[in-house]
Tab-separated table of C-alpha atoms in Angstrom:
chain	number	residue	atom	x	y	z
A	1	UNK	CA	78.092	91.915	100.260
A	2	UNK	CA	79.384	88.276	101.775
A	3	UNK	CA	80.860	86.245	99.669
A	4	UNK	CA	80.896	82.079	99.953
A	5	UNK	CA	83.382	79.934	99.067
A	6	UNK	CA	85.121	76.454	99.011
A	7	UNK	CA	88.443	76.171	100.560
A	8	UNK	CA	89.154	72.344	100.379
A	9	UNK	CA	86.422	70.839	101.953
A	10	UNK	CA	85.134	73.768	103.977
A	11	UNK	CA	83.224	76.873	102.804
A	12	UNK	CA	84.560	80.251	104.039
A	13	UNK	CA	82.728	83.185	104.176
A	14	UNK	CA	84.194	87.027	104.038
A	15	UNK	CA	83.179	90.408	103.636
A	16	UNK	CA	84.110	91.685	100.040
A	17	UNK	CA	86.982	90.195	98.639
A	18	UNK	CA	89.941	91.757	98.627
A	19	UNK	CA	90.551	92.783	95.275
A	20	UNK	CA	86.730	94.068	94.747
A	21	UNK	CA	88.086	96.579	97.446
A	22	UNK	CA	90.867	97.474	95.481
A	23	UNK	CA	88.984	98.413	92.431
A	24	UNK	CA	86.225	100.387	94.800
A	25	UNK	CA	89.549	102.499	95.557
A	26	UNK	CA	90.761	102.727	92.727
A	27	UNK	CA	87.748	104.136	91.331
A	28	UNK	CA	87.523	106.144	93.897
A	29	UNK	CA	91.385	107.386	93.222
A	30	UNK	CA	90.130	107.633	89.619
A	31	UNK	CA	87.237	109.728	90.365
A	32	UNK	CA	88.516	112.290	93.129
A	33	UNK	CA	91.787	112.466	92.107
A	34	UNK	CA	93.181	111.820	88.267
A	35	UNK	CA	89.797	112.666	87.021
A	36	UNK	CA	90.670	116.313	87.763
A	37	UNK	CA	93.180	116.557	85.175
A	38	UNK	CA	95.833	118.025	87.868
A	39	UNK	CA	96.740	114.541	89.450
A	40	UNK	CA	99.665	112.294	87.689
A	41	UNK	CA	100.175	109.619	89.995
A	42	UNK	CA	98.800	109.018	92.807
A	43	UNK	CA	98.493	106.288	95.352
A	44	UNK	CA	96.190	105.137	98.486
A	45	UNK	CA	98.567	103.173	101.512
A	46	UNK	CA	97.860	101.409	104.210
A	47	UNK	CA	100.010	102.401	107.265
A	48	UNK	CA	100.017	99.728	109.782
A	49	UNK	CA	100.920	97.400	106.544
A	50	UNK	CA	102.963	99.127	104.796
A	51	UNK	CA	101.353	97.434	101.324
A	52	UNK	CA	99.500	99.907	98.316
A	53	UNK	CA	95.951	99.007	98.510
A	54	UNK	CA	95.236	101.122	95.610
A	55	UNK	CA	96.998	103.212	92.834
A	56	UNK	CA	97.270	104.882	89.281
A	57	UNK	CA	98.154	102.556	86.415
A	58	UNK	CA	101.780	101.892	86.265
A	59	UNK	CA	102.075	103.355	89.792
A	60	UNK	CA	103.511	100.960	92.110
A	61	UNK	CA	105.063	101.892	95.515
A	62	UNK	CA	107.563	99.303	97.318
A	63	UNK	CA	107.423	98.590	100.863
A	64	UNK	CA	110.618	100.464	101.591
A	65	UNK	CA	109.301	103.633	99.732
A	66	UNK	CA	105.999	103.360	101.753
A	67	UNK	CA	107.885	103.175	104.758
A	68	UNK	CA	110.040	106.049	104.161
A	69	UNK	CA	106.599	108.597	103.451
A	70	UNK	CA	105.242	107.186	106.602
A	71	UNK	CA	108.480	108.471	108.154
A	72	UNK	CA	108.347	111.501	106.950
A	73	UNK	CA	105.758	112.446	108.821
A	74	UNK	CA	107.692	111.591	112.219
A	75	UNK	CA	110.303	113.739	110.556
A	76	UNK	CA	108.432	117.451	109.421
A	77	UNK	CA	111.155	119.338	110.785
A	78	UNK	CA	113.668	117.935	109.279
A	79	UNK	CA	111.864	117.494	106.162
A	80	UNK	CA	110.909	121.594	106.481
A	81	UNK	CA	114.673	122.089	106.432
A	82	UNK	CA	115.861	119.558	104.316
A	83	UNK	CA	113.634	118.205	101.827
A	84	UNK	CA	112.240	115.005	100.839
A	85	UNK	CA	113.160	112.588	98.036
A	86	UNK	CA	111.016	110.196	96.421
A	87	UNK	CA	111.718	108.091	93.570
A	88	UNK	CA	115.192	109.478	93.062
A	89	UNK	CA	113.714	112.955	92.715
A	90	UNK	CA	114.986	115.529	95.163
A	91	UNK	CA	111.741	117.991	96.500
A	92	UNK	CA	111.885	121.365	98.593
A	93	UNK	CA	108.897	120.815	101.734
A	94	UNK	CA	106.448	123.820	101.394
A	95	UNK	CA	104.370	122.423	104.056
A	96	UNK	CA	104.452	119.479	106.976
A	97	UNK	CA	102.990	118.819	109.852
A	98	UNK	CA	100.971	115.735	111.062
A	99	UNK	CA	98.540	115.551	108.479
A	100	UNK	CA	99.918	116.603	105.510
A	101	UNK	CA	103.091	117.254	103.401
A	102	UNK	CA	103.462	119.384	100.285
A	103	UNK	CA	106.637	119.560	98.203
A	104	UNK	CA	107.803	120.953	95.191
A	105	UNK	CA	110.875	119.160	93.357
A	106	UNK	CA	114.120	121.092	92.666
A	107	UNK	CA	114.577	121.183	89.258
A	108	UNK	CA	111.090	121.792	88.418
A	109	UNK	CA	107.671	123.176	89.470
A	110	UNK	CA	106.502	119.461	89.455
A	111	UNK	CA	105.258	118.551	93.133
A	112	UNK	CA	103.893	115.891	95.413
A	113	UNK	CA	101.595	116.088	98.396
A	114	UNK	CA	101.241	113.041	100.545
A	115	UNK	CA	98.670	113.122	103.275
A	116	UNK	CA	97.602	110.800	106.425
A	117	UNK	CA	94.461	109.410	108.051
A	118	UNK	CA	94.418	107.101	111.014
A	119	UNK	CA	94.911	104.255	108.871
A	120	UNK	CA	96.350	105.383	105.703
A	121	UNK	CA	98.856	107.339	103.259
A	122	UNK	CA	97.906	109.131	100.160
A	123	UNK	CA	100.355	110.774	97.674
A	124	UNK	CA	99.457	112.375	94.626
A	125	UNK	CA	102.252	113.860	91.886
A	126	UNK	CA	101.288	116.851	89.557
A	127	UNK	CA	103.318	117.998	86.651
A	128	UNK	CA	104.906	121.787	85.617
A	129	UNK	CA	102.140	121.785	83.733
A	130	UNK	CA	98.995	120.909	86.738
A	131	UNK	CA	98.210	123.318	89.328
A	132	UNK	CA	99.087	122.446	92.584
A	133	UNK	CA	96.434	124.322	94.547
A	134	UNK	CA	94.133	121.956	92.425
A	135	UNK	CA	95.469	119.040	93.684
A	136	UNK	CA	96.125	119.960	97.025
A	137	UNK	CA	91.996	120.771	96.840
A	138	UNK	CA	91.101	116.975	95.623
A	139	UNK	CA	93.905	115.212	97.977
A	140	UNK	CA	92.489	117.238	100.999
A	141	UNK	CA	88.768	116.434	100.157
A	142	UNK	CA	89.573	112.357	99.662
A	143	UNK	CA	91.482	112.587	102.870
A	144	UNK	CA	88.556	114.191	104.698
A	145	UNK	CA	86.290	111.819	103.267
A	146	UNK	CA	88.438	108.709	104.472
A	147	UNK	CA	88.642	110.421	108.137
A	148	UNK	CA	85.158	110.842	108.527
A	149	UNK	CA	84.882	106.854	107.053
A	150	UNK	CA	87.108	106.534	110.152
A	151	UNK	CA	89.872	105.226	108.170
């Protein structure tokens, strides 16, 4: 799908704008992930610019939080010894290596798994009340499916 436009006095021409893209992922997010019933939040990343291209309602990740999950992978054992924390929540590691990183917070049996392609980050919460062997199912299918995508 092109799209055509004026800028000015030219017309530019572009693939699918920007922010159809971000409701085709969002859908997507929608439809692999929350739809499951076992997914609070979740988000989709892009690495190399550290910006959310896509996410749950009322889930917004800054820069400096993006950057430190795309650290953490750099970092899986020394997250496998000494936890991660994300938004001001401190989580026990269960799993990390290059692709993927499950934890489970502290003072609950909420959770987070965050996983990586070539060219993006995906995290997904779950509640006490979610299983987590649900969500790490859904999170590890939408991640496959963005790998072979080549993404």
């Amino acid at each position: 799908m092109a799209n055509l436009w004026m800028e000015g006095d030219r017309y530019q021409i572009k693939g699918v704008p920007d922010r159809v893209k971000m409701n085709q992922l969002n859908n997507l997010l929608h439809d692999s992930l929350i739809s499951t019933e076992h997914v609070e939040k979740c988000a989709i990343l892009d690495r190399k610019e550290k910006e959310q291209r896509a996410g749950s309602p009322g889930f917004v990740l800054q820069k400096d939080q993006i950057l430190s999950l795309q650290e953490a992978f750099k970092k899986c054992s020394m997250i496998r010894k000494e936890g991660i924390c994300f938004e001001d929540k401190n989580y026990k590691c269960t799993r990390a290596d290059k692709n993927s990183i499950y934890a489970k917070q502290l003072q609950s049996n909420d959770g987070m798994i965050i996983t990586q392609t070539a060219t993006l980050l995906i995290v997904a919460t779950y509640t006490e009340r979610m299983f987590p062997s649900v969500c790490v199912e859904a999170m590890e299918k939408l991640t496959d499916y963005f790998r072979e995508k080549g993404r």
